[in-house]
Amino acid sequence: MKNIRNFCIIAHIDHGKSTLADRLLERTQTIEARDIQAQVLDDMDLERERGITIKSHAIQMKYHRDNEEYTLNLIDTPGHVDFSYEVSRSIAACEGALLIVDATQGIQAQTISNLYMAIEHDLAIIPVMNKMDMDSAMPDEVEDQIVDLLGCDRSEVIRASGKTGMGVDEILDAIVDKVPAPKGDPEAPLQCLIFDSVFISFRGIIAYFKIINGTIKPGEQVKFVNTGKEYEANEIGVLKLDMIPQKQLSAGNVGYIISGIKTSKEVKVGDTITHVARPCNKAISGFEEVKPMVFAGVYPIETEDFENLRTSLEKLQLNDASLTFEPESSAALGFGFRCGFLGMLHMEIVQERLDREFDMNVITTVPNVSYKVFTTKGDELEVHNPSGLPDISEIEHIEEPYIRASIITQSTYIGPIMTLCLDKRGELVKQEYVSGNRMELIFDMPLGEIVFDFYDKLKSISKGYASFDYHMNGYRPSKLVKLDILLNGEGVDALSSLIHFDNAYALGRRMCEKLSELIPRQQFDIAIQAAIGAKIIARETVKQVRKDVTAKCYGGDISRKRKLLEKQKRGKKRMKQIGNVEVPQKAFLAVLKLD
């Protein structure tokens, strides 16, 4: 055990974690030269296309030094704020962390929040300054920032480059010297913490775990503590580029277990595995429950795909524990699921993965956040969906979730960023210089305002230089109204939204204009209205398609034309009673992308 080191790599998005991980794998000869490709741990097509890490990946390396062999278990983690739950789970399975900072960009918001997460778990932190080969690197300036943040010596900061392989040996030595070996007793009753799982169609569900105490061998009877289910460990092993079966694994190791589990509900991330014969006396405290920030309805395009969608979501949830879902139905879209996501990027990735990995075509409704509604009877309800709102006469007040946002940027962009945050009903808490000309702004903002396009706008205003991170900060009373969209007086529940009173008129008008462009013309007039309660606040009309019925009356008496027009009018009226308006799929998507 004294030669095992478990560590993860944490950094802001795009600071070169995966590239540096490639160099570590090459240096320890974990991958053969013929298998080397860029970002070898990002094995999802989606990750490669977007150049971001979405999943944490575990891999084992062997490192030889002074005639001793060390086992290094590396977990590469995502950097985007929407996947911070992945990072928290990886940190729980490690004793040390490489904190990577881009030498051209310096400390960013996500670096700070990931660092605090690692410090809370008492991890040994190894600071690494990456991208030292770039012409625009500012080593001394960035080193100052790291020393200020960590309170370490300058000599402890390792200068490295994932591209050229500079500093890789120093990093490996630092891991061996500074990261403590895992504590645990191989003779004690078995205790393993599940930190991830995947579904493979012909092998069932594979759980990845870290052994805290005890030893496990293939063929032993094991029990999952939270679900209470018992299985036989068919195969156990370690994760290299492929899964390598082992005869036994003991305390401190990271590995996988295959036990022929078919139903996804039986494996929970954060659960404890123990022996049936000699169980441990208590489960390991897992991870805190994930709190979804953004809710949206996900509906199959074909109604008969409802069950397939449920299975797909369950399999996806195995691999992405931060996704939550429950069934719901909508008058416009039929049966589907109300899903909870950690943010808009997370929602986009889940939608894309459903399409690629499970071949599911889905419609997603307008995303919103959860509100607390206090009724006149003194009850408190949690509402995720505008249609779940009680009657307006029964509501005493509504509270909406607020976040504490931290934005780090160059001082040149302070003005426009403040304007953006204040427009989104933000309140400035404090601003301070982090170093040189870089400032940290801290705002309290309503979560509902940043759900849509806040992150994109922030990036474009600051030319990509601002970084953004947030955490929940309680609920506050707010003047919210339900905005309904009516087509010929019929409400379309999938388009209704809860919105702050000040923004309702503008949004209502824009939605009506957008829908009038997208809804195809019918044989009758279609009135598109935005309403708050019984009050109509905006209206657009899609004109009917008309046939020129008087074309055959050349000349002659006006009364003949009148008679034909009256007949057409009666027909249009009858058609309006029986005709219904289909809202095309792209109208739902366009409403999501309203600027």
Coordinates of C-alpha atoms in Angstrom, one line a residue:
M1 CA 0.0 0.0 0.0
K2 CA 2.8 2.4 0.7
N3 CA 3.6 2.6 -3.0
I4 CA 0.1 3.5 -4.1
R5 CA -0.7 7.2 -5.0
N6 CA -4.3 8.3 -5.9
F7 CA -4.5 11.8 -7.5
C8 CA -6.7 13.8 -9.7
I9 CA -6.1 16.7 -12.1
I10 CA -8.1 19.9 -11.5
A11 CA -8.1 23.1 -13.4
H12 CA -10.3 25.7 -15.2
I13 CA -11.7 24.7 -18.6
D14 CA -9.1 24.7 -21.4
H15 CA -6.0 24.9 -19.2
G16 CA -4.5 21.7 -20.7
K17 CA -5.4 19.0 -18.2
S18 CA -6.0 16.2 -20.7
T19 CA -2.9 17.1 -22.8
L20 CA -0.8 16.9 -19.6
A21 CA -2.4 13.6 -18.7
D22 CA -1.3 12.3 -22.2
R23 CA 2.3 13.1 -21.3
L24 CA 2.1 11.4 -17.9
L25 CA 0.7 8.2 -19.6
E26 CA 3.5 8.3 -22.3
R27 CA 6.2 8.9 -19.7
T28 CA 5.1 5.9 -17.6
Q29 CA 4.6 3.8 -20.8
T30 CA 1.0 3.1 -19.9
I31 CA 0.1 3.6 -23.6
E32 CA 2.1 2.2 -26.4
A33 CA 3.4 4.6 -29.1
R34 CA 0.9 3.2 -31.7
D35 CA -2.1 4.0 -29.4
I36 CA -1.1 7.6 -28.8
Q37 CA -3.6 10.2 -29.9
A38 CA -4.4 13.6 -28.5
Q39 CA -6.5 13.7 -25.3
V40 CA -6.4 9.9 -25.0
L41 CA -8.7 9.9 -21.9
D42 CA -11.5 11.8 -23.6
D43 CA -13.0 8.8 -25.3
M44 CA -16.4 10.3 -26.2
D45 CA -16.8 11.7 -29.7
L46 CA -18.5 14.6 -28.2
E47 CA -15.6 15.4 -25.9
R48 CA -13.2 15.4 -28.9
E49 CA -15.3 17.6 -31.1
R50 CA -15.8 20.2 -28.5
G51 CA -12.4 19.9 -27.0
I52 CA -13.8 19.7 -23.4
T53 CA -13.8 16.9 -20.9
I54 CA -17.3 15.9 -19.9
K55 CA -16.6 12.7 -17.8
S56 CA -13.9 12.0 -15.2
H57 CA -11.7 9.2 -16.4
A58 CA -9.6 6.9 -14.1
I59 CA -6.5 5.2 -15.4
Q60 CA -3.7 3.3 -13.6
M61 CA 0.0 3.9 -14.3
K62 CA 3.2 2.2 -13.1
Y63 CA 6.2 4.5 -12.3
H64 CA 9.7 3.1 -11.5
R65 CA 12.0 5.2 -9.3
D66 CA 15.0 4.1 -7.2
N67 CA 14.3 0.4 -7.9
E68 CA 10.8 0.7 -6.6
E69 CA 7.6 0.4 -8.5
Y70 CA 4.8 2.9 -7.7
T71 CA 1.2 2.5 -8.7
L72 CA -0.3 5.9 -9.7
N73 CA -4.1 6.1 -10.1
L74 CA -4.9 9.2 -12.1
I75 CA -8.4 10.7 -12.5
D76 CA -8.7 13.4 -15.1
T77 CA -11.6 15.7 -14.4
P78 CA -13.8 18.2 -16.4
G79 CA -13.1 21.9 -16.0
H80 CA -16.5 23.5 -16.8
V81 CA -18.7 24.7 -14.0
D82 CA -21.6 22.6 -15.2
F83 CA -19.7 19.4 -14.4
S84 CA -18.4 20.3 -11.0
Y85 CA -20.3 17.4 -9.5
E86 CA -17.9 15.0 -11.4
V87 CA -15.0 16.8 -9.9
S88 CA -16.3 16.5 -6.3
R89 CA -16.7 12.7 -6.8
S90 CA -13.1 12.4 -8.2
I91 CA -11.7 14.4 -5.3
A92 CA -13.4 12.0 -2.8
A93 CA -11.5 9.1 -4.3
C94 CA -8.1 10.7 -4.1
E95 CA -5.4 11.8 -1.6
G96 CA -3.8 14.4 -3.8
A97 CA -4.5 16.8 -6.6
L98 CA -2.5 18.4 -9.4
L99 CA -3.7 22.0 -9.6
I100 CA -3.0 23.1 -13.2
V101 CA -2.9 26.8 -14.1
D102 CA -2.4 28.1 -17.6
A103 CA 0.7 30.3 -17.8
T104 CA -0.9 32.5 -20.4
Q105 CA -4.2 33.1 -18.5
G106 CA -3.5 32.9 -14.8
I107 CA -5.9 31.9 -12.1
Q108 CA -9.5 31.6 -13.2
A109 CA -12.8 31.3 -11.3
Q110 CA -13.2 27.6 -11.6
T111 CA -9.6 27.0 -10.5
I112 CA -10.4 28.7 -7.2
S113 CA -13.6 26.8 -6.6
N114 CA -12.0 23.4 -7.4
L115 CA -9.1 24.3 -5.2
Y116 CA -11.4 25.0 -2.2
M117 CA -13.2 21.7 -2.9
A118 CA -9.8 19.9 -2.7
I119 CA -8.7 21.7 0.4
E120 CA -12.0 20.7 2.2
H121 CA -11.1 17.1 1.5
D122 CA -7.5 17.6 2.9
L123 CA -5.8 16.7 -0.4
A124 CA -2.1 17.4 -0.9
I125 CA -2.0 20.1 -3.6
I126 CA 0.8 20.1 -6.2
P127 CA 0.7 23.4 -8.2
V128 CA 1.7 23.1 -11.9
M129 CA 2.1 26.0 -14.3
N130 CA 1.2 24.6 -17.8
K131 CA 1.7 25.9 -21.4
M132 CA 5.2 27.2 -20.6
D133 CA 6.2 26.7 -24.2
M134 CA 3.7 29.5 -25.4
D135 CA 5.1 32.9 -26.4
S136 CA 2.4 34.6 -24.4
A137 CA 3.2 32.8 -21.2
M138 CA 3.7 35.1 -18.1
P139 CA 5.5 32.7 -15.7
D140 CA 6.5 35.2 -13.0
E141 CA 3.1 36.9 -12.9
V142 CA 1.2 33.7 -12.7
E143 CA 3.6 32.2 -10.2
D144 CA 2.8 35.2 -7.9
Q145 CA -0.9 34.5 -8.3
I146 CA -0.4 30.8 -7.3
V147 CA 1.8 31.7 -4.3
D148 CA -0.9 34.2 -3.1
L149 CA -3.6 31.7 -3.5
L150 CA -1.9 28.6 -2.0
G151 CA 0.5 30.3 0.4
C152 CA 3.3 27.9 -0.9
D153 CA 6.9 28.5 -1.7
R154 CA 7.9 29.7 -5.2
S155 CA 10.1 26.6 -5.5
E156 CA 7.1 24.3 -5.2
V157 CA 5.4 25.5 -8.4
I158 CA 6.4 23.2 -11.2
R159 CA 6.8 24.7 -14.6
A160 CA 5.5 22.3 -17.3
S161 CA 4.2 22.0 -20.8
G162 CA 1.7 19.4 -21.9
K163 CA 2.7 20.0 -25.5
T164 CA 6.5 19.5 -25.3
G165 CA 6.6 17.3 -22.2
M166 CA 8.6 19.7 -20.2
G167 CA 8.4 19.2 -16.4
V168 CA 6.7 15.8 -16.6
D169 CA 9.4 14.0 -14.6
E170 CA 9.2 16.6 -11.9
I171 CA 5.4 16.2 -11.7
L172 CA 5.8 12.4 -11.3
D173 CA 8.4 12.8 -8.6
A174 CA 6.3 15.4 -6.8
I175 CA 3.3 13.0 -6.8
V176 CA 5.5 10.2 -5.3
D177 CA 7.0 12.6 -2.7
K178 CA 4.1 14.8 -1.7
V179 CA 0.9 12.8 -2.2
P180 CA 0.3 10.6 0.9
A181 CA -0.2 6.8 0.4
P182 CA -3.9 5.8 1.1
K183 CA -4.7 4.9 4.7
G184 CA -6.7 1.7 5.2
D185 CA -6.5 -1.8 6.5
P186 CA -6.3 -4.7 4.0
E187 CA -7.4 -7.1 6.8
A188 CA -10.5 -5.2 7.9
P189 CA -14.0 -5.9 6.6
L190 CA -14.4 -4.7 3.0
Q191 CA -15.5 -1.1 2.3
C192 CA -15.5 0.2 -1.2
L193 CA -16.8 3.6 -2.4
I194 CA -18.5 3.6 -5.9
F195 CA -17.5 6.8 -7.7
D196 CA -18.8 6.1 -11.2
S197 CA -20.5 3.5 -13.3
V198 CA -21.1 2.7 -17.0
F199 CA -23.5 0.4 -18.9
I200 CA -22.1 -2.0 -21.5
S201 CA -24.8 -3.9 -23.4
F202 CA -23.2 -7.4 -23.2
R203 CA -21.6 -7.1 -19.8
G204 CA -24.3 -5.3 -17.8
I205 CA -23.4 -2.5 -15.4
I206 CA -19.8 -1.9 -14.5
A207 CA -19.1 0.0 -11.2
Y208 CA -15.9 1.9 -10.6
F209 CA -14.8 1.9 -6.9
K210 CA -12.1 2.9 -4.5
I211 CA -11.2 0.4 -1.8
I212 CA -11.1 2.2 1.6
N213 CA -10.6 -1.0 3.8
G214 CA -10.4 -4.7 3.1
T215 CA -9.5 -7.0 0.1
I216 CA -11.8 -8.2 -2.7
K217 CA -11.3 -11.3 -5.0
P218 CA -13.4 -12.6 -7.9
G219 CA -16.1 -15.1 -7.0
E220 CA -16.8 -13.5 -3.6
Q221 CA -20.4 -12.6 -2.6
V222 CA -20.7 -8.8 -2.2
K223 CA -23.5 -6.6 -1.0
F224 CA -24.3 -3.0 -2.1
V225 CA -25.2 -1.4 1.3
N226 CA -27.7 1.3 0.2
T227 CA -29.8 -0.8 -2.1
G228 CA -29.3 -4.0 0.0
K229 CA -28.8 -6.2 -3.1
E230 CA -26.3 -9.1 -3.1
Y231 CA -24.2 -10.2 -6.1
E232 CA -21.3 -12.4 -7.0
A233 CA -18.1 -10.5 -8.1
N234 CA -17.7 -12.1 -11.5
E235 CA -14.7 -10.0 -12.4
I236 CA -12.6 -7.3 -10.7
G237 CA -9.7 -5.4 -12.1
V238 CA -7.9 -2.2 -12.7
L239 CA -8.5 0.5 -15.3
K240 CA -5.7 1.0 -17.8
L241 CA -6.6 2.0 -21.4
D242 CA -8.8 -1.2 -21.3
M243 CA -10.0 -3.1 -18.2
I244 CA -7.3 -5.4 -16.9
P245 CA -8.7 -8.3 -14.7
Q246 CA -6.9 -9.0 -11.4
K247 CA -6.8 -11.9 -8.9
Q248 CA -7.4 -9.6 -6.0
L249 CA -7.5 -5.9 -5.1
S250 CA -6.8 -4.5 -1.6
A251 CA -7.2 -1.3 0.4
G252 CA -6.1 2.0 -1.4
N253 CA -6.6 0.7 -4.9
V254 CA -9.0 2.0 -7.6
G255 CA -10.7 -0.6 -9.8
Y256 CA -13.9 -1.9 -11.4
I257 CA -16.3 -4.7 -10.6
I258 CA -18.6 -6.6 -13.0
S259 CA -21.3 -8.6 -11.3
G260 CA -23.9 -9.1 -14.0
I261 CA -26.2 -6.3 -12.8
K262 CA -28.8 -5.5 -15.4
T263 CA -31.1 -2.9 -13.9
S264 CA -29.7 0.6 -13.5
K265 CA -31.6 1.4 -10.3
E266 CA -29.5 -1.1 -8.4
V267 CA -26.2 0.9 -8.7
K268 CA -26.0 4.3 -7.0
V269 CA -22.9 6.5 -7.2
G270 CA -21.7 7.1 -3.6
D271 CA -22.9 3.6 -2.4
T272 CA -20.7 1.3 -0.4
I273 CA -19.7 -2.3 -1.5
T274 CA -19.0 -4.8 1.3
H275 CA -18.8 -8.6 1.8
V276 CA -22.0 -10.6 2.5
A277 CA -20.1 -13.0 4.9
R278 CA -18.2 -10.2 6.8
P279 CA -20.0 -6.9 6.3
C280 CA -18.5 -3.6 7.4
N281 CA -20.3 -2.0 10.4
K282 CA -21.2 1.3 8.6
A283 CA -21.5 2.6 5.0
I284 CA -18.9 5.3 3.9
S285 CA -20.5 8.7 3.8
G286 CA -21.0 9.1 0.1
F287 CA -21.2 12.4 -1.8
E288 CA -23.7 15.1 -1.0
E289 CA -26.9 14.9 -3.0
V290 CA -26.7 16.7 -6.3
K291 CA -28.9 19.8 -6.6
P292 CA -30.1 20.4 -10.2
M293 CA -30.2 24.1 -11.1
V294 CA -32.1 24.1 -14.4
F295 CA -35.3 22.1 -15.2
A296 CA -36.7 21.3 -18.6
G297 CA -39.2 18.8 -20.0
V298 CA -37.8 16.2 -22.4
Y299 CA -40.3 14.6 -24.6
P300 CA -40.0 11.9 -27.3
I301 CA -40.9 13.1 -30.8
E302 CA -42.8 9.8 -31.4
T303 CA -45.2 9.0 -28.5
E304 CA -44.5 5.3 -28.6
D305 CA -40.8 6.0 -27.7
F306 CA -41.7 6.9 -24.2
E307 CA -40.4 3.7 -22.6
N308 CA -37.3 3.7 -24.7
L309 CA -36.6 7.3 -23.5
R310 CA -37.0 6.1 -19.9
T311 CA -34.4 3.3 -20.4
S312 CA -32.0 5.7 -22.2
L313 CA -32.3 8.2 -19.4
E314 CA -31.7 5.5 -16.7
K315 CA -28.5 4.3 -18.6
L316 CA -27.3 7.8 -19.0
Q317 CA -27.9 8.5 -15.3
L318 CA -25.5 5.7 -14.5
N319 CA -22.7 7.5 -16.3
D320 CA -23.8 11.0 -15.3
A321 CA -25.1 10.9 -11.7
S322 CA -26.0 14.6 -11.7
L323 CA -28.9 14.1 -14.1
T324 CA -32.3 13.7 -12.3
F325 CA -35.7 13.0 -14.0
E326 CA -39.3 12.2 -13.2
P327 CA -42.3 11.5 -15.5
E328 CA -44.7 14.3 -16.5
S329 CA -47.2 14.9 -19.2
S330 CA -48.1 17.9 -21.3
A331 CA -51.2 18.7 -23.3
A332 CA -49.1 19.8 -26.3
L333 CA -46.4 17.2 -26.3
G334 CA -47.9 14.0 -24.6
F335 CA -45.8 12.0 -22.1
G336 CA -42.2 12.8 -21.2
F337 CA -39.9 13.5 -18.3
R338 CA -39.1 16.6 -16.3
C339 CA -35.3 16.5 -16.1
G340 CA -33.0 18.4 -13.8
F341 CA -29.6 19.6 -15.1
L342 CA -26.7 21.5 -13.5
G343 CA -26.7 24.2 -16.2
M344 CA -27.3 24.9 -19.9
L345 CA -24.2 23.2 -21.2
H346 CA -25.1 20.1 -19.2
M347 CA -28.6 20.2 -20.8
E348 CA -27.1 20.5 -24.3
I349 CA -24.7 17.6 -23.7
V350 CA -27.4 15.3 -22.3
Q351 CA -29.6 16.1 -25.3
E352 CA -26.7 15.4 -27.7
R353 CA -25.8 12.1 -25.8
L354 CA -29.4 10.9 -26.0
D355 CA -29.3 11.4 -29.7
R356 CA -25.8 9.8 -30.3
E357 CA -25.6 7.0 -27.8
F358 CA -29.3 5.9 -27.7
D359 CA -30.7 7.2 -31.0
M360 CA -33.4 9.2 -29.2
N361 CA -34.9 12.2 -30.9
V362 CA -36.3 14.5 -28.3
I363 CA -38.1 17.9 -27.9
T364 CA -36.9 20.0 -24.9
T365 CA -39.2 22.6 -23.5
V366 CA -38.2 26.1 -22.3
P367 CA -35.8 25.5 -19.4
N368 CA -36.6 27.1 -16.0
V369 CA -35.5 26.9 -12.4
S370 CA -37.4 25.7 -9.3
Y371 CA -39.4 28.3 -7.3
K372 CA -40.9 28.2 -3.8
V373 CA -44.5 29.2 -3.7
F374 CA -46.2 30.2 -0.4
T375 CA -50.0 30.0 -0.5
T376 CA -52.5 32.0 1.5
K377 CA -53.3 28.8 3.5
G378 CA -49.7 28.8 4.7
D379 CA -48.4 25.9 2.6
E380 CA -45.1 25.9 0.9
L381 CA -44.8 24.3 -2.6
E382 CA -41.8 23.7 -4.8
V383 CA -42.6 24.4 -8.4
H384 CA -40.4 23.2 -11.3
N385 CA -42.9 23.7 -14.0
P386 CA -45.1 26.8 -14.7
S387 CA -48.2 24.5 -15.2
G388 CA -47.7 23.4 -11.5
L389 CA -48.4 26.9 -10.3
P390 CA -51.6 27.2 -8.1
D391 CA -54.3 29.8 -9.0
I392 CA -53.1 33.4 -8.7
S393 CA -55.7 34.1 -6.0
E394 CA -54.1 31.4 -3.7
I395 CA -50.5 32.7 -3.9
E396 CA -49.2 34.9 -1.1
H397 CA -45.7 35.3 -2.6
I398 CA -43.1 33.4 -4.7
E399 CA -39.4 33.1 -3.8
E400 CA -36.8 32.4 -6.4
P401 CA -33.3 30.9 -6.1
Y402 CA -30.3 33.2 -5.9
I403 CA -26.7 32.4 -6.6
R404 CA -23.4 34.0 -5.4
A405 CA -21.5 34.5 -8.7
S406 CA -17.8 35.1 -8.8
I407 CA -16.4 36.6 -12.0
I408 CA -12.7 37.1 -12.6
T409 CA -11.7 39.4 -15.4
Q410 CA -9.2 42.1 -16.6
S411 CA -10.0 45.5 -15.3
T412 CA -10.6 46.8 -18.8
Y413 CA -13.9 44.9 -19.1
I414 CA -15.3 45.9 -15.6
G415 CA -17.8 48.4 -17.0
P416 CA -19.7 46.2 -19.6
I417 CA -19.6 43.2 -17.2
M418 CA -21.2 45.3 -14.4
T419 CA -23.9 46.6 -16.8
L420 CA -24.6 43.0 -17.9
C421 CA -25.0 41.8 -14.3
L422 CA -27.1 44.7 -13.2
D423 CA -29.4 44.2 -16.2
K424 CA -29.9 40.7 -15.0
R425 CA -31.1 42.0 -11.6
G426 CA -27.7 41.4 -9.9
E427 CA -26.5 43.1 -6.8
L428 CA -22.8 43.8 -6.4
V429 CA -21.5 42.3 -3.2
K430 CA -17.8 43.3 -3.5
Q431 CA -15.0 43.8 -6.0
E432 CA -11.3 43.4 -5.4
Y433 CA -8.0 43.1 -7.2
V434 CA -6.7 39.5 -7.4
S435 CA -3.4 40.6 -8.9
G436 CA -2.0 43.1 -11.3
N437 CA -4.9 44.2 -13.5
R438 CA -7.2 41.3 -12.7
M439 CA -10.3 41.8 -10.6
E440 CA -12.8 39.5 -8.9
L441 CA -16.4 40.7 -8.9
I442 CA -18.9 39.0 -6.6
F443 CA -22.6 39.4 -7.4
D444 CA -25.8 38.0 -5.9
M445 CA -28.0 37.2 -8.9
P446 CA -31.3 35.4 -9.5
L447 CA -30.5 31.9 -11.0
G448 CA -33.4 32.3 -13.5
E449 CA -31.7 35.2 -15.2
I450 CA -28.4 33.5 -15.8
V451 CA -29.9 30.2 -17.1
F452 CA -30.4 31.3 -20.7
D453 CA -27.6 33.2 -22.3
F454 CA -25.6 34.9 -19.5
Y455 CA -22.5 32.8 -19.9
D456 CA -22.3 33.4 -23.7
K457 CA -22.9 37.2 -23.3
L458 CA -20.2 37.3 -20.6
K459 CA -17.7 35.6 -22.9
S460 CA -18.4 37.9 -25.9
I461 CA -18.3 41.1 -23.8
S462 CA -15.0 40.2 -22.3
K463 CA -13.5 38.8 -25.5
G464 CA -13.3 35.4 -23.8
Y465 CA -11.2 36.7 -20.8
A466 CA -13.8 36.6 -18.0
S467 CA -14.3 33.4 -16.1
F468 CA -17.4 32.6 -14.2
D469 CA -18.3 30.3 -11.2
Y470 CA -21.3 30.2 -8.9
H471 CA -22.9 28.4 -6.0
M472 CA -26.4 28.5 -4.5
N473 CA -27.2 31.3 -2.1
G474 CA -30.7 30.6 -0.8
Y475 CA -34.1 31.9 -1.9
R476 CA -35.6 35.5 -1.9
P477 CA -39.1 36.8 -2.5
S478 CA -39.6 38.1 -6.0
K479 CA -42.4 39.6 -8.2
L480 CA -42.9 36.7 -10.6
V481 CA -45.7 36.2 -13.1
K482 CA -46.7 33.3 -15.3
L483 CA -46.5 34.2 -19.0
D484 CA -48.8 32.1 -21.2
I485 CA -48.8 31.8 -25.0
L486 CA -52.3 31.4 -26.5
L487 CA -53.0 30.2 -30.1
N488 CA -56.6 31.1 -31.0
G489 CA -57.4 31.4 -27.3
E490 CA -55.9 27.9 -26.5
G491 CA -52.9 27.8 -24.1
V492 CA -49.8 26.0 -25.2
D493 CA -48.4 24.6 -21.9
A494 CA -45.0 23.8 -23.3
L495 CA -44.3 27.5 -24.1
S496 CA -45.5 29.0 -20.8
S497 CA -42.8 30.3 -18.5
L498 CA -42.4 31.9 -15.1
I499 CA -40.7 35.3 -15.4
H500 CA -40.0 38.5 -13.5
F501 CA -42.8 41.1 -13.9
D502 CA -40.3 43.7 -15.4
N503 CA -39.3 41.4 -18.2
A504 CA -42.7 39.9 -19.0
Y505 CA -43.9 42.5 -21.6
A506 CA -40.7 42.4 -23.6
L507 CA -40.4 38.6 -23.6
G508 CA -44.1 38.2 -24.5
R509 CA -43.8 40.5 -27.5
R510 CA -40.7 38.8 -28.7
M511 CA -42.2 35.3 -28.4
C512 CA -45.3 36.4 -30.3
E513 CA -43.2 37.9 -33.1
K514 CA -41.0 34.8 -33.3
L515 CA -43.9 32.4 -33.4
S516 CA -45.7 34.4 -36.1
E517 CA -42.6 33.8 -38.3
L518 CA -42.5 30.1 -37.6
I519 CA -46.1 28.9 -37.6
P520 CA -47.3 28.0 -41.1
R521 CA -50.3 29.8 -42.5
Q522 CA -53.6 28.0 -42.4
Q523 CA -57.0 28.5 -44.1
F524 CA -58.0 30.7 -41.2
D525 CA -56.5 33.6 -39.2
I526 CA -54.4 32.4 -36.2
A527 CA -54.2 34.8 -33.3
I528 CA -50.9 34.4 -31.3
Q529 CA -51.3 36.1 -27.9
A530 CA -49.1 36.5 -24.8
A531 CA -51.1 36.7 -21.6
I532 CA -50.5 37.3 -17.9
G533 CA -53.5 35.7 -16.2
A534 CA -56.5 37.2 -18.1
K535 CA -54.7 40.2 -19.4
I536 CA -53.4 40.0 -23.0
I537 CA -50.1 41.9 -23.3
A538 CA -49.1 41.2 -26.9
R539 CA -50.6 39.9 -30.1
E540 CA -49.6 38.9 -33.6
T541 CA -51.8 37.5 -36.3
V542 CA -50.8 34.9 -38.9
K543 CA -53.1 35.8 -41.9
Q544 CA -55.2 33.2 -43.6
V545 CA -54.4 31.7 -47.0
R546 CA -57.3 32.9 -49.2
K547 CA -58.6 31.7 -52.6
D548 CA -59.9 34.4 -54.9
V549 CA -63.5 33.1 -55.1
T550 CA -64.7 36.1 -57.1
A551 CA -62.3 35.5 -60.0
K552 CA -65.0 33.8 -62.1
C553 CA -67.4 36.8 -61.7
Y554 CA -66.2 39.2 -64.3
G555 CA -68.5 42.2 -64.5
G556 CA -72.1 41.8 -63.4
D557 CA -73.8 42.8 -60.2
I558 CA -72.0 43.4 -56.9
S559 CA -74.5 41.3 -55.0
R560 CA -73.2 38.2 -56.8
K561 CA -69.7 38.8 -55.5
R562 CA -71.1 39.7 -52.1
K563 CA -72.9 36.4 -51.9
L564 CA -69.8 34.4 -52.8
L565 CA -67.7 36.3 -50.2
E566 CA -70.3 35.7 -47.5
K567 CA -70.3 32.0 -48.3
Q568 CA -66.5 31.9 -48.0
K569 CA -66.7 33.7 -44.7
R570 CA -69.0 31.1 -43.3
G571 CA -66.7 28.3 -44.4
K572 CA -63.7 30.0 -42.8
K573 CA -65.6 30.4 -39.5
R574 CA -66.6 26.7 -39.5
M575 CA -63.0 25.8 -40.3
K576 CA -61.7 27.8 -37.4
Q577 CA -63.9 25.8 -35.1
I578 CA -62.6 22.5 -36.2
G579 CA -59.1 23.4 -37.3
N580 CA -56.3 23.1 -34.8
V581 CA -52.8 24.7 -35.0
E582 CA -49.7 22.5 -34.9
V583 CA -46.7 24.2 -33.4
P584 CA -43.6 23.0 -35.4
Q585 CA -40.6 21.6 -33.5
K586 CA -38.4 24.5 -34.6
A587 CA -40.7 26.9 -32.8
F588 CA -39.9 25.3 -29.5
L589 CA -36.2 25.5 -30.2
A590 CA -36.4 29.1 -31.5
V591 CA -38.0 30.3 -28.2
L592 CA -35.0 28.8 -26.3
K593 CA -32.6 30.8 -28.4
L594 CA -34.4 34.2 -28.1
D595 CA -31.7 36.8 -27.4

